[in-house]
Short mmCIF file of N, CA and C and ligand atoms in Angstrom, two decimals:
data_model
loop_
_atom_site.label_atom_id
_atom_site.label_comp_id
_atom_site.label_asym_id
_atom_site.label_seq_id
_atom_site.Cartn_x
_atom_site.Cartn_y
_atom_site.Cartn_z
N UNK A 99 27.39 263.28 22.81
CA UNK A 99 26.53 263.92 21.90
C UNK A 99 26.20 265.19 21.92
N UNK A 100 26.17 266.00 20.70
CA UNK A 100 26.32 267.49 20.54
C UNK A 100 25.07 268.08 21.36
N UNK A 101 25.53 269.01 22.31
CA UNK A 101 24.58 269.66 23.19
C UNK A 101 23.32 270.29 22.42
N UNK A 102 23.62 270.69 21.28
CA UNK A 102 22.49 271.57 20.54
C UNK A 102 21.36 270.61 20.20
N UNK A 103 21.76 269.24 20.30
CA UNK A 103 20.55 268.39 19.96
C UNK A 103 19.63 268.04 21.26
N UNK A 104 18.40 267.97 21.00
CA UNK A 104 17.32 267.92 21.98
C UNK A 104 16.65 266.44 21.69
N UNK A 105 17.38 265.53 22.05
CA UNK A 105 16.89 264.04 21.69
C UNK A 105 15.71 263.70 22.25
N UNK A 106 14.43 263.68 21.61
CA UNK A 106 13.00 263.38 22.12
C UNK A 106 12.76 262.15 21.24
N UNK A 107 13.27 261.67 20.02
CA UNK A 107 12.58 260.72 19.49
C UNK A 107 13.73 259.60 18.76
N UNK A 108 13.50 258.80 18.30
CA UNK A 108 14.26 257.85 17.62
C UNK A 108 14.09 257.50 16.28
N UNK A 109 14.89 257.86 15.32
CA UNK A 109 14.81 257.74 14.03
C UNK A 109 15.57 256.49 13.36
N UNK A 110 14.97 255.60 12.64
CA UNK A 110 15.69 254.50 11.97
C UNK A 110 15.78 254.80 10.76
N UNK A 111 16.99 254.80 10.11
CA UNK A 111 17.35 254.95 8.62
C UNK A 111 17.85 253.70 8.07
N UNK A 112 18.19 253.49 6.81
CA UNK A 112 18.76 252.34 6.16
C UNK A 112 18.06 251.99 5.09
N UNK A 113 18.61 251.08 4.41
CA UNK A 113 18.15 250.61 3.00
C UNK A 113 16.83 249.92 3.21
N UNK A 114 16.07 249.75 2.00
CA UNK A 114 14.76 248.93 2.01
C UNK A 114 15.21 247.71 2.25
N UNK A 115 14.37 246.94 3.16
CA UNK A 115 14.34 245.51 3.52
C UNK A 115 15.48 245.44 4.59
N UNK A 116 15.83 246.52 5.37
CA UNK A 116 16.57 246.16 6.45
C UNK A 116 15.55 246.12 7.74
N UNK A 117 14.63 246.23 7.57
CA UNK A 117 13.50 246.01 8.84
C UNK A 117 13.29 247.08 9.49
N UNK A 118 13.39 248.39 9.17
CA UNK A 118 13.09 249.45 9.84
C UNK A 118 11.70 249.54 10.37
N UNK A 119 10.64 248.95 9.67
CA UNK A 119 9.39 249.29 10.24
C UNK A 119 8.98 248.11 11.03
N UNK A 120 9.32 246.93 10.89
CA UNK A 120 9.22 245.91 11.95
C UNK A 120 9.84 246.20 13.07
N UNK A 121 11.12 246.30 13.09
CA UNK A 121 11.90 246.89 14.28
C UNK A 121 11.52 247.93 14.83
N UNK A 122 11.18 248.87 14.17
CA UNK A 122 10.52 250.21 14.88
C UNK A 122 9.44 250.02 15.66
N UNK A 123 8.41 249.15 15.08
CA UNK A 123 7.04 249.06 15.72
C UNK A 123 7.36 248.37 17.06
N UNK A 124 8.35 247.26 16.95
CA UNK A 124 8.55 246.64 18.47
C UNK A 124 9.28 247.63 19.30
N UNK A 125 10.18 248.32 18.73
CA UNK A 125 10.94 249.24 19.51
C UNK A 125 10.20 250.10 20.22
N UNK A 126 9.18 250.79 19.46
CA UNK A 126 8.17 251.69 20.05
C UNK A 126 7.38 251.12 21.16
N UNK A 127 6.71 249.91 21.02
CA UNK A 127 6.14 249.29 22.10
C UNK A 127 7.18 249.18 23.22
N UNK A 128 8.22 248.87 23.16
CA UNK A 128 9.21 248.55 24.25
C UNK A 128 9.52 249.93 25.01
N UNK A 129 9.56 251.06 24.34
CA UNK A 129 9.78 252.50 24.77
C UNK A 129 8.61 253.16 25.42
N UNK A 130 7.38 252.51 24.81
CA UNK A 130 6.13 253.34 25.12
C UNK A 130 6.00 254.58 24.21
N UNK A 131 6.68 254.60 23.09
CA UNK A 131 6.51 255.60 22.23
C UNK A 131 5.56 255.50 20.97
N UNK A 132 5.09 256.43 20.46
CA UNK A 132 4.55 256.14 19.16
C UNK A 132 5.21 255.90 18.08
N UNK A 133 4.69 254.91 17.00
CA UNK A 133 5.43 254.62 15.86
C UNK A 133 4.86 255.26 14.68
N UNK A 134 5.72 255.95 13.92
CA UNK A 134 5.28 256.62 12.77
C UNK A 134 6.30 256.31 11.70
N UNK A 135 5.86 255.86 10.33
CA UNK A 135 6.47 255.59 9.26
C UNK A 135 6.36 256.78 8.15
N UNK A 136 7.54 257.24 7.59
CA UNK A 136 7.45 258.35 6.67
C UNK A 136 6.58 258.07 5.55
N UNK A 137 6.71 256.54 5.02
CA UNK A 137 6.10 256.37 3.74
C UNK A 137 4.72 256.30 4.09
N UNK A 138 4.28 255.85 5.32
CA UNK A 138 2.84 255.86 5.45
C UNK A 138 2.17 257.24 5.85
N UNK A 139 3.01 258.05 6.35
CA UNK A 139 2.64 259.55 6.45
C UNK A 139 2.32 260.10 5.02
N UNK A 140 3.14 259.91 4.22
CA UNK A 140 3.07 260.29 2.87
C UNK A 140 1.89 259.80 2.00
N UNK A 141 1.76 258.47 2.31
CA UNK A 141 0.50 258.06 1.45
C UNK A 141 -0.65 258.44 2.09
N UNK A 142 -0.63 258.56 3.35
CA UNK A 142 -1.99 259.20 4.07
C UNK A 142 -2.30 260.73 3.39
N UNK A 143 -1.11 261.58 3.21
CA UNK A 143 -1.18 262.80 2.90
C UNK A 143 -1.70 262.88 1.31
N UNK A 144 -1.23 261.91 0.76
CA UNK A 144 -1.33 261.84 -0.85
C UNK A 144 -2.67 261.46 -1.31
N UNK A 145 -3.15 260.28 -0.35
CA UNK A 145 -4.29 259.60 -0.73
C UNK A 145 -4.07 258.55 -1.81
N UNK A 146 -2.77 258.22 -2.06
CA UNK A 146 -2.40 257.12 -3.07
C UNK A 146 -1.19 256.40 -2.51
N UNK A 147 -1.10 255.26 -3.18
CA UNK A 147 0.28 254.41 -2.53
C UNK A 147 1.71 255.09 -3.16
N UNK A 148 2.58 254.50 -2.56
CA UNK A 148 3.92 255.06 -2.99
C UNK A 148 4.21 254.71 -4.51
N UNK A 149 3.92 253.46 -4.95
CA UNK A 149 4.30 253.24 -6.35
C UNK A 149 3.31 254.15 -7.33
N UNK A 150 2.07 254.57 -6.92
CA UNK A 150 1.19 255.46 -7.45
C UNK A 150 1.94 256.84 -7.56
N UNK A 151 2.42 257.17 -6.41
CA UNK A 151 3.06 258.62 -6.40
C UNK A 151 4.26 258.58 -7.45
N UNK A 152 5.12 257.43 -7.44
CA UNK A 152 6.15 257.50 -8.27
C UNK A 152 5.73 257.32 -9.85
N UNK A 153 4.67 256.67 -10.07
CA UNK A 153 4.20 256.77 -11.47
C UNK A 153 3.57 258.00 -12.05
N UNK A 154 2.61 258.41 -11.28
CA UNK A 154 1.88 259.49 -11.46
C UNK A 154 2.63 260.74 -11.66
N UNK A 155 3.51 261.05 -10.44
CA UNK A 155 3.97 262.38 -10.24
C UNK A 155 5.53 262.27 -10.23
N UNK A 156 6.15 261.09 -10.26
CA UNK A 156 7.55 260.98 -10.34
C UNK A 156 8.36 260.87 -8.91
N UNK A 157 9.60 260.64 -9.05
CA UNK A 157 10.39 260.65 -7.81
C UNK A 157 10.59 261.90 -7.18
N UNK A 158 11.04 262.89 -7.98
CA UNK A 158 11.25 264.26 -7.50
C UNK A 158 9.96 264.72 -6.63
N UNK A 159 8.95 264.54 -6.83
CA UNK A 159 7.69 264.99 -6.26
C UNK A 159 7.58 264.25 -4.85
N UNK A 160 7.91 262.81 -5.11
CA UNK A 160 7.91 261.85 -3.91
C UNK A 160 9.03 262.42 -2.81
N UNK A 161 10.20 262.80 -3.33
CA UNK A 161 11.13 263.48 -2.48
C UNK A 161 10.79 264.66 -1.79
N UNK A 162 9.99 265.59 -2.49
CA UNK A 162 9.52 266.79 -1.77
C UNK A 162 8.43 266.44 -0.78
N UNK A 163 7.68 265.57 -1.13
CA UNK A 163 6.58 265.14 0.04
C UNK A 163 7.43 264.78 1.31
N UNK A 164 8.51 263.69 0.88
CA UNK A 164 9.44 263.14 2.16
C UNK A 164 9.85 264.25 2.92
N UNK A 165 10.42 265.23 2.39
CA UNK A 165 10.89 266.46 2.85
C UNK A 165 9.92 267.17 3.98
N UNK A 166 8.72 267.38 3.32
CA UNK A 166 7.69 268.07 4.10
C UNK A 166 7.35 267.31 5.31
N UNK A 167 7.27 265.89 5.12
CA UNK A 167 6.87 265.02 6.31
C UNK A 167 7.91 264.94 7.16
N UNK A 168 9.23 264.93 7.06
CA UNK A 168 10.27 265.06 7.99
C UNK A 168 10.17 266.58 8.58
N UNK A 169 10.15 267.66 7.74
CA UNK A 169 9.84 268.72 8.59
C UNK A 169 8.75 268.89 9.53
N UNK A 170 7.68 268.10 9.23
CA UNK A 170 6.39 268.12 10.01
C UNK A 170 6.76 267.52 11.36
N UNK A 171 7.86 266.59 11.58
CA UNK A 171 7.93 266.09 12.67
C UNK A 171 8.90 266.65 13.70
N UNK A 172 9.35 267.84 13.26
CA UNK A 172 10.54 268.58 14.35
C UNK A 172 9.90 268.86 15.67
N UNK A 173 8.62 269.16 15.78
CA UNK A 173 8.18 269.54 17.20
C UNK A 173 7.53 268.38 17.99
N UNK A 174 7.67 267.30 17.50
CA UNK A 174 6.93 266.05 18.02
C UNK A 174 8.05 265.46 19.17
N UNK A 175 7.44 264.52 19.88
CA UNK A 175 8.35 263.96 20.97
C UNK A 175 7.68 262.45 21.10
N UNK A 176 8.66 261.51 21.73
CA UNK A 176 8.42 260.09 21.91
C UNK A 176 7.78 259.37 20.88
N UNK A 177 8.57 259.57 19.83
CA UNK A 177 8.28 259.00 18.51
C UNK A 177 9.37 257.90 18.12
N UNK A 178 9.02 256.73 17.58
CA UNK A 178 9.93 256.15 16.99
C UNK A 178 9.67 256.29 15.23
N UNK A 179 10.58 256.61 14.52
CA UNK A 179 10.28 257.14 13.08
C UNK A 179 10.92 256.31 12.28
N UNK A 180 10.13 255.46 11.42
CA UNK A 180 10.95 254.53 10.36
C UNK A 180 10.80 255.48 9.15
N UNK A 181 12.07 255.47 8.38
CA UNK A 181 12.26 256.41 7.36
C UNK A 181 12.29 255.55 6.12
N UNK A 182 11.90 256.12 5.09
CA UNK A 182 12.01 255.54 3.70
C UNK A 182 13.72 255.45 3.23
N UNK A 183 14.07 254.32 2.62
CA UNK A 183 15.52 254.15 2.46
C UNK A 183 16.10 255.15 1.79
N UNK A 184 15.70 256.11 1.04
CA UNK A 184 16.34 257.21 0.27
C UNK A 184 16.30 258.44 1.04
N UNK A 185 15.60 258.39 2.21
CA UNK A 185 15.46 259.74 2.67
C UNK A 185 16.66 260.57 3.22
N UNK A 186 17.84 259.58 3.51
CA UNK A 186 19.08 260.28 4.08
C UNK A 186 19.84 261.06 2.98
N UNK A 187 19.71 260.46 1.73
CA UNK A 187 20.34 261.21 0.63
C UNK A 187 20.15 262.78 0.39
N UNK A 188 19.22 263.28 1.10
CA UNK A 188 18.84 264.71 1.36
C UNK A 188 19.58 265.29 2.46
N UNK A 189 20.49 265.99 2.41
CA UNK A 189 21.19 266.23 3.80
C UNK A 189 20.43 267.17 4.87
N UNK A 190 19.32 267.96 3.92
CA UNK A 190 18.35 268.52 4.85
C UNK A 190 17.40 267.57 5.82
N UNK A 191 17.30 266.53 5.43
CA UNK A 191 16.42 265.52 6.12
C UNK A 191 17.35 265.13 7.35
N UNK A 192 18.51 264.55 6.99
CA UNK A 192 19.36 264.20 8.10
C UNK A 192 19.48 265.35 9.08
N UNK A 193 19.60 266.38 8.77
CA UNK A 193 19.85 267.50 9.73
C UNK A 193 18.92 267.82 10.64
N UNK A 194 17.62 267.85 9.90
CA UNK A 194 16.38 267.84 10.47
C UNK A 194 16.08 266.84 11.46
N UNK A 195 16.35 265.36 11.24
CA UNK A 195 16.23 264.45 12.23
C UNK A 195 17.13 264.46 13.23
N UNK A 196 18.46 264.71 13.04
CA UNK A 196 19.48 264.86 14.03
C UNK A 196 19.08 265.90 15.10
N UNK A 197 18.26 266.81 14.88
CA UNK A 197 18.03 267.77 15.85
C UNK A 197 17.04 267.20 16.93
N UNK A 198 16.47 266.40 16.54
CA UNK A 198 15.56 265.74 17.72
C UNK A 198 15.58 264.34 17.93
N UNK A 199 16.35 263.60 17.19
CA UNK A 199 16.20 262.16 17.25
C UNK A 199 17.78 261.55 17.30
N UNK A 200 17.75 260.27 18.08
CA UNK A 200 18.87 259.56 17.91
C UNK A 200 18.62 258.77 16.49
N UNK A 201 19.72 258.83 15.87
CA UNK A 201 19.58 258.30 14.29
C UNK A 201 20.35 256.98 14.51
N UNK A 202 19.73 255.93 14.20
CA UNK A 202 20.26 254.58 14.24
C UNK A 202 19.80 254.10 12.86
N UNK A 203 21.02 253.54 12.14
CA UNK A 203 21.12 252.95 10.70
C UNK A 203 20.95 251.39 11.15
N UNK A 204 20.02 250.66 10.37
CA UNK A 204 19.86 249.30 10.06
C UNK A 204 20.42 248.96 8.92
N UNK A 205 21.67 248.12 8.95
CA UNK A 205 22.40 247.85 7.68
C UNK A 205 22.12 246.39 7.41
N UNK A 206 22.27 246.24 6.13
CA UNK A 206 22.38 244.80 5.38
C UNK A 206 23.20 244.72 4.30
N UNK A 207 23.76 243.67 3.99
CA UNK A 207 24.58 243.47 2.70
C UNK A 207 23.76 243.41 1.56
N UNK A 208 23.96 243.69 0.39
CA UNK A 208 23.24 243.49 -0.80
C UNK A 208 22.64 242.35 -1.05
N UNK A 209 23.25 241.12 -0.76
CA UNK A 209 22.59 239.70 -0.83
C UNK A 209 21.40 239.59 0.08
N UNK A 210 21.36 240.07 1.05
CA UNK A 210 20.50 239.95 2.17
C UNK A 210 19.31 240.79 1.84
N UNK A 211 19.60 242.08 1.18
CA UNK A 211 18.66 242.78 0.91
C UNK A 211 17.63 242.24 -0.22
N UNK A 212 18.54 241.58 -1.19
CA UNK A 212 17.71 241.02 -2.10
C UNK A 212 16.78 239.77 -1.69
N UNK A 213 17.47 239.01 -1.03
CA UNK A 213 16.73 237.92 -0.57
C UNK A 213 15.45 238.38 0.36
N UNK A 214 15.51 239.54 1.10
CA UNK A 214 14.39 239.94 1.92
C UNK A 214 13.17 240.79 0.74
N UNK A 215 13.79 241.27 -0.34
CA UNK A 215 12.77 242.24 -0.96
C UNK A 215 12.41 241.35 -2.46
N UNK A 216 12.87 240.33 -2.70
CA UNK A 216 12.73 239.69 -3.99
C UNK A 216 11.27 238.91 -4.00
N UNK A 217 10.51 239.19 -4.84
CA UNK A 217 9.15 238.83 -4.81
C UNK A 217 8.01 239.82 -4.33
N UNK A 218 8.73 241.08 -3.79
CA UNK A 218 7.93 242.15 -3.38
C UNK A 218 7.69 243.21 -4.59
N UNK A 219 6.42 243.87 -4.48
CA UNK A 219 6.26 244.82 -5.71
C UNK A 219 5.92 246.12 -5.40
N UNK A 220 6.07 246.34 -3.96
CA UNK A 220 5.69 247.78 -3.49
C UNK A 220 6.82 248.79 -3.59
N UNK A 221 7.96 248.33 -4.12
CA UNK A 221 9.10 249.29 -4.21
C UNK A 221 9.48 249.70 -5.54
N UNK A 222 9.10 250.83 -6.00
CA UNK A 222 9.12 251.26 -7.40
C UNK A 222 10.66 251.13 -7.73
N UNK A 223 11.55 251.53 -6.88
CA UNK A 223 12.97 251.68 -7.37
C UNK A 223 13.57 250.31 -7.65
N UNK A 224 12.90 249.31 -7.21
CA UNK A 224 13.46 247.80 -7.39
C UNK A 224 12.81 247.21 -8.57
N UNK A 225 12.04 248.00 -9.23
CA UNK A 225 11.11 247.53 -10.42
C UNK A 225 11.96 247.80 -11.83
N UNK A 226 13.09 246.85 -11.72
CA UNK A 226 14.38 247.14 -12.56
C UNK A 226 14.59 245.88 -13.38
N UNK A 227 14.92 245.79 -14.48
CA UNK A 227 15.52 244.60 -15.18
C UNK A 227 16.53 243.79 -14.39
N UNK A 228 17.42 244.55 -13.64
CA UNK A 228 18.47 243.68 -13.02
C UNK A 228 18.31 244.34 -11.41
N UNK A 229 17.33 244.03 -10.68
CA UNK A 229 17.15 244.46 -9.22
C UNK A 229 18.29 244.19 -8.39
N UNK A 230 19.09 243.10 -8.41
CA UNK A 230 20.19 242.97 -7.67
C UNK A 230 21.44 244.07 -8.14
N UNK A 231 21.56 244.30 -9.23
CA UNK A 231 22.63 245.45 -9.61
C UNK A 231 22.11 246.58 -9.19
N UNK A 232 20.86 246.96 -9.33
CA UNK A 232 20.16 248.32 -8.82
C UNK A 232 20.48 248.32 -7.16
N UNK A 233 19.95 247.36 -6.54
CA UNK A 233 20.40 247.44 -5.18
C UNK A 233 21.92 247.65 -4.78
N UNK A 234 22.94 247.02 -5.40
CA UNK A 234 24.11 247.29 -5.38
C UNK A 234 24.75 248.77 -5.52
N UNK A 235 23.97 249.27 -6.61
CA UNK A 235 24.13 250.70 -7.15
C UNK A 235 23.66 251.66 -6.08
N UNK A 236 22.46 251.50 -5.64
CA UNK A 236 21.98 252.46 -4.80
C UNK A 236 22.56 252.38 -3.36
N UNK A 237 22.99 251.07 -2.93
CA UNK A 237 23.73 250.98 -1.60
C UNK A 237 24.84 251.77 -1.62
N UNK A 238 25.60 251.41 -2.79
CA UNK A 238 26.93 252.17 -2.76
C UNK A 238 26.86 253.64 -2.74
N UNK A 239 26.01 254.03 -3.48
CA UNK A 239 25.65 255.57 -3.44
C UNK A 239 25.25 256.10 -2.03
N UNK A 240 24.55 255.38 -1.35
CA UNK A 240 23.88 255.91 -0.03
C UNK A 240 24.87 255.53 1.12
N UNK A 241 25.83 254.72 1.02
CA UNK A 241 26.53 254.14 2.23
C UNK A 241 27.00 255.43 2.85
N UNK A 242 27.66 256.47 2.30
CA UNK A 242 28.17 257.57 3.18
C UNK A 242 27.11 258.15 3.96
N UNK A 243 25.84 258.34 3.37
CA UNK A 243 24.82 258.92 4.16
C UNK A 243 24.48 258.20 5.22
N UNK A 244 24.24 256.69 4.99
CA UNK A 244 23.87 255.97 6.18
C UNK A 244 24.96 255.96 7.27
N UNK A 245 26.26 256.16 6.92
CA UNK A 245 27.40 256.31 7.72
C UNK A 245 27.26 257.46 8.82
N UNK A 246 26.39 258.60 8.28
CA UNK A 246 26.26 259.59 9.29
C UNK A 246 25.37 259.48 10.47
N UNK A 247 24.79 258.07 10.55
CA UNK A 247 23.97 257.77 11.73
C UNK A 247 24.77 257.80 12.85
N UNK A 248 24.09 257.89 14.07
CA UNK A 248 24.81 257.98 15.39
C UNK A 248 25.32 256.47 15.83
N UNK A 249 24.41 255.58 15.24
CA UNK A 249 24.71 254.18 15.57
C UNK A 249 24.42 253.40 14.26
N UNK A 250 25.22 252.23 13.91
CA UNK A 250 24.96 251.44 12.94
C UNK A 250 24.82 249.99 13.27
N UNK A 251 23.88 249.35 13.17
CA UNK A 251 23.57 247.99 13.55
C UNK A 251 23.36 247.04 12.28
N UNK A 252 24.18 245.87 12.25
CA UNK A 252 23.93 245.24 10.96
C UNK A 252 23.00 244.08 11.56
N UNK A 253 22.21 243.79 10.42
CA UNK A 253 21.15 242.97 10.62
C UNK A 253 21.15 241.55 9.85
N UNK A 254 22.40 241.63 9.33
CA UNK A 254 22.50 240.30 8.39
C UNK A 254 22.25 239.07 8.97
N UNK A 255 22.80 238.82 10.22
CA UNK A 255 22.80 237.68 10.88
C UNK A 255 22.25 237.64 12.25
N UNK A 256 21.64 238.71 12.75
CA UNK A 256 21.18 238.85 14.03
C UNK A 256 19.72 238.56 13.82
N UNK A 257 19.24 237.88 14.70
CA UNK A 257 17.71 237.61 14.86
C UNK A 257 17.09 238.90 14.98
N UNK A 258 15.82 239.20 14.60
CA UNK A 258 15.21 240.69 14.69
C UNK A 258 15.03 241.01 16.06
N UNK A 259 14.74 240.04 17.07
CA UNK A 259 14.30 240.46 18.36
C UNK A 259 15.62 241.00 18.94
N UNK A 260 16.88 240.76 18.50
CA UNK A 260 18.30 241.21 18.96
C UNK A 260 18.47 242.51 18.58
N UNK A 261 18.12 242.65 17.28
CA UNK A 261 18.22 243.94 16.63
C UNK A 261 17.26 244.98 17.51
N UNK A 262 16.05 244.53 17.73
CA UNK A 262 14.96 245.32 18.56
C UNK A 262 15.62 245.84 19.97
N UNK A 263 16.26 244.59 20.63
CA UNK A 263 16.85 245.15 21.94
C UNK A 263 17.97 245.96 21.96
N UNK A 264 18.87 245.74 20.78
CA UNK A 264 20.07 246.76 20.60
C UNK A 264 19.52 247.96 20.43
N UNK A 265 18.64 248.20 19.60
CA UNK A 265 18.11 249.56 19.37
C UNK A 265 17.60 250.26 20.72
N UNK A 266 16.74 249.46 21.25
CA UNK A 266 16.07 249.95 22.56
C UNK A 266 17.11 250.53 23.42
N UNK A 267 18.20 249.37 23.84
CA UNK A 267 19.25 249.63 24.59
C UNK A 267 19.88 251.07 24.28
N UNK A 268 20.31 251.21 23.06
CA UNK A 268 21.13 252.29 22.54
C UNK A 268 20.13 253.77 22.94
N UNK A 269 18.89 253.58 22.61
CA UNK A 269 18.09 254.77 22.94
C UNK A 269 18.04 254.90 24.28
N UNK A 270 17.76 253.91 25.34
CA UNK A 270 17.82 254.34 26.73
C UNK A 270 19.09 254.91 27.16
N UNK A 271 20.24 254.51 26.44
CA UNK A 271 21.67 255.07 26.82
C UNK A 271 21.48 256.56 26.86
N UNK A 272 20.86 257.12 25.84
CA UNK A 272 20.76 258.63 25.84
C UNK A 272 20.11 259.11 26.93
N UNK A 273 19.54 258.27 27.96
CA UNK A 273 18.82 258.81 29.04
C UNK A 273 17.45 259.48 28.75
N UNK A 274 16.99 259.18 27.55
CA UNK A 274 15.57 259.68 27.13
C UNK A 274 14.44 258.50 27.07
N UNK A 275 15.07 257.34 27.06
CA UNK A 275 13.94 256.16 26.95
C UNK A 275 13.36 255.94 28.47
N UNK A 276 11.85 255.64 28.30
CA UNK A 276 11.14 255.29 29.35
C UNK A 276 11.84 253.90 29.88
N UNK A 277 11.83 253.90 31.18
CA UNK A 277 12.42 252.54 31.90
C UNK A 277 11.34 251.68 32.10
N UNK A 278 9.92 252.16 31.80
CA UNK A 278 8.87 251.14 32.10
C UNK A 278 8.90 249.85 31.71
C1 LIG B 575 12.70 254.12 -1.17
C2 LIG B 575 12.27 253.13 -0.07
C3 LIG B 575 11.09 253.04 0.15
C4 LIG B 575 10.10 253.98 -0.18
C5 LIG B 575 10.32 254.38 -1.49
C6 LIG B 575 11.80 254.80 -1.88
C7 LIG B 575 14.19 254.26 -1.34
O1 LIG B 575 10.91 252.98 1.68
O2 LIG B 575 10.41 255.33 0.47
O3 LIG B 575 10.18 253.30 -2.42
O4 LIG B 575 14.66 255.10 -2.15
O5 LIG B 575 14.95 253.43 -0.85
P1 LIG B 575 11.48 251.43 2.36
O6 LIG B 575 13.07 251.85 2.62
O7 LIG B 575 10.73 251.55 3.75
O8 LIG B 575 11.19 250.31 1.60
#
């Protein structure tokens, strides 16, 4: 691992529906870390929901808020950070996270993502006449960014508790995780 990095936190990146928040909450419990979610931090600051931010102010404004939230985490420690699915597409965010976090990507294939996200309405980017095509298109465009993570864990066929224990194990391997 790059010596310039000061790994104090764990960041989960990955597409919508890969389980970042659910897995992150459990990993935080196991590591005795605090759990934060960039989408929730944005909603707290804005006082409105993500779909409302998209419809009232547009995606560009949402991405600006996302960058601010990431920058605001730089001095924190003992956090598990679940990130919004598109956050990694801005290289400044990845650079900022890598400075203090082990970056773990949760991966899933388009079909798995569709099965997990269909019927949900809180993701404005999937509000599309052809959400399956949209998932494939976004995933293709973002794959190179997800691949910049330190570790990639496929969630397609693994039970969630196994994903949790793999993530926790990988973080402990850095020597930073509490052994409690
Ligand atoms: C987005 C993913 C969402 C949320 C926003 C945009 C994306 O987060 O940040 O709707 O660009 O993929 P989740 O990945 O937690 O659903």
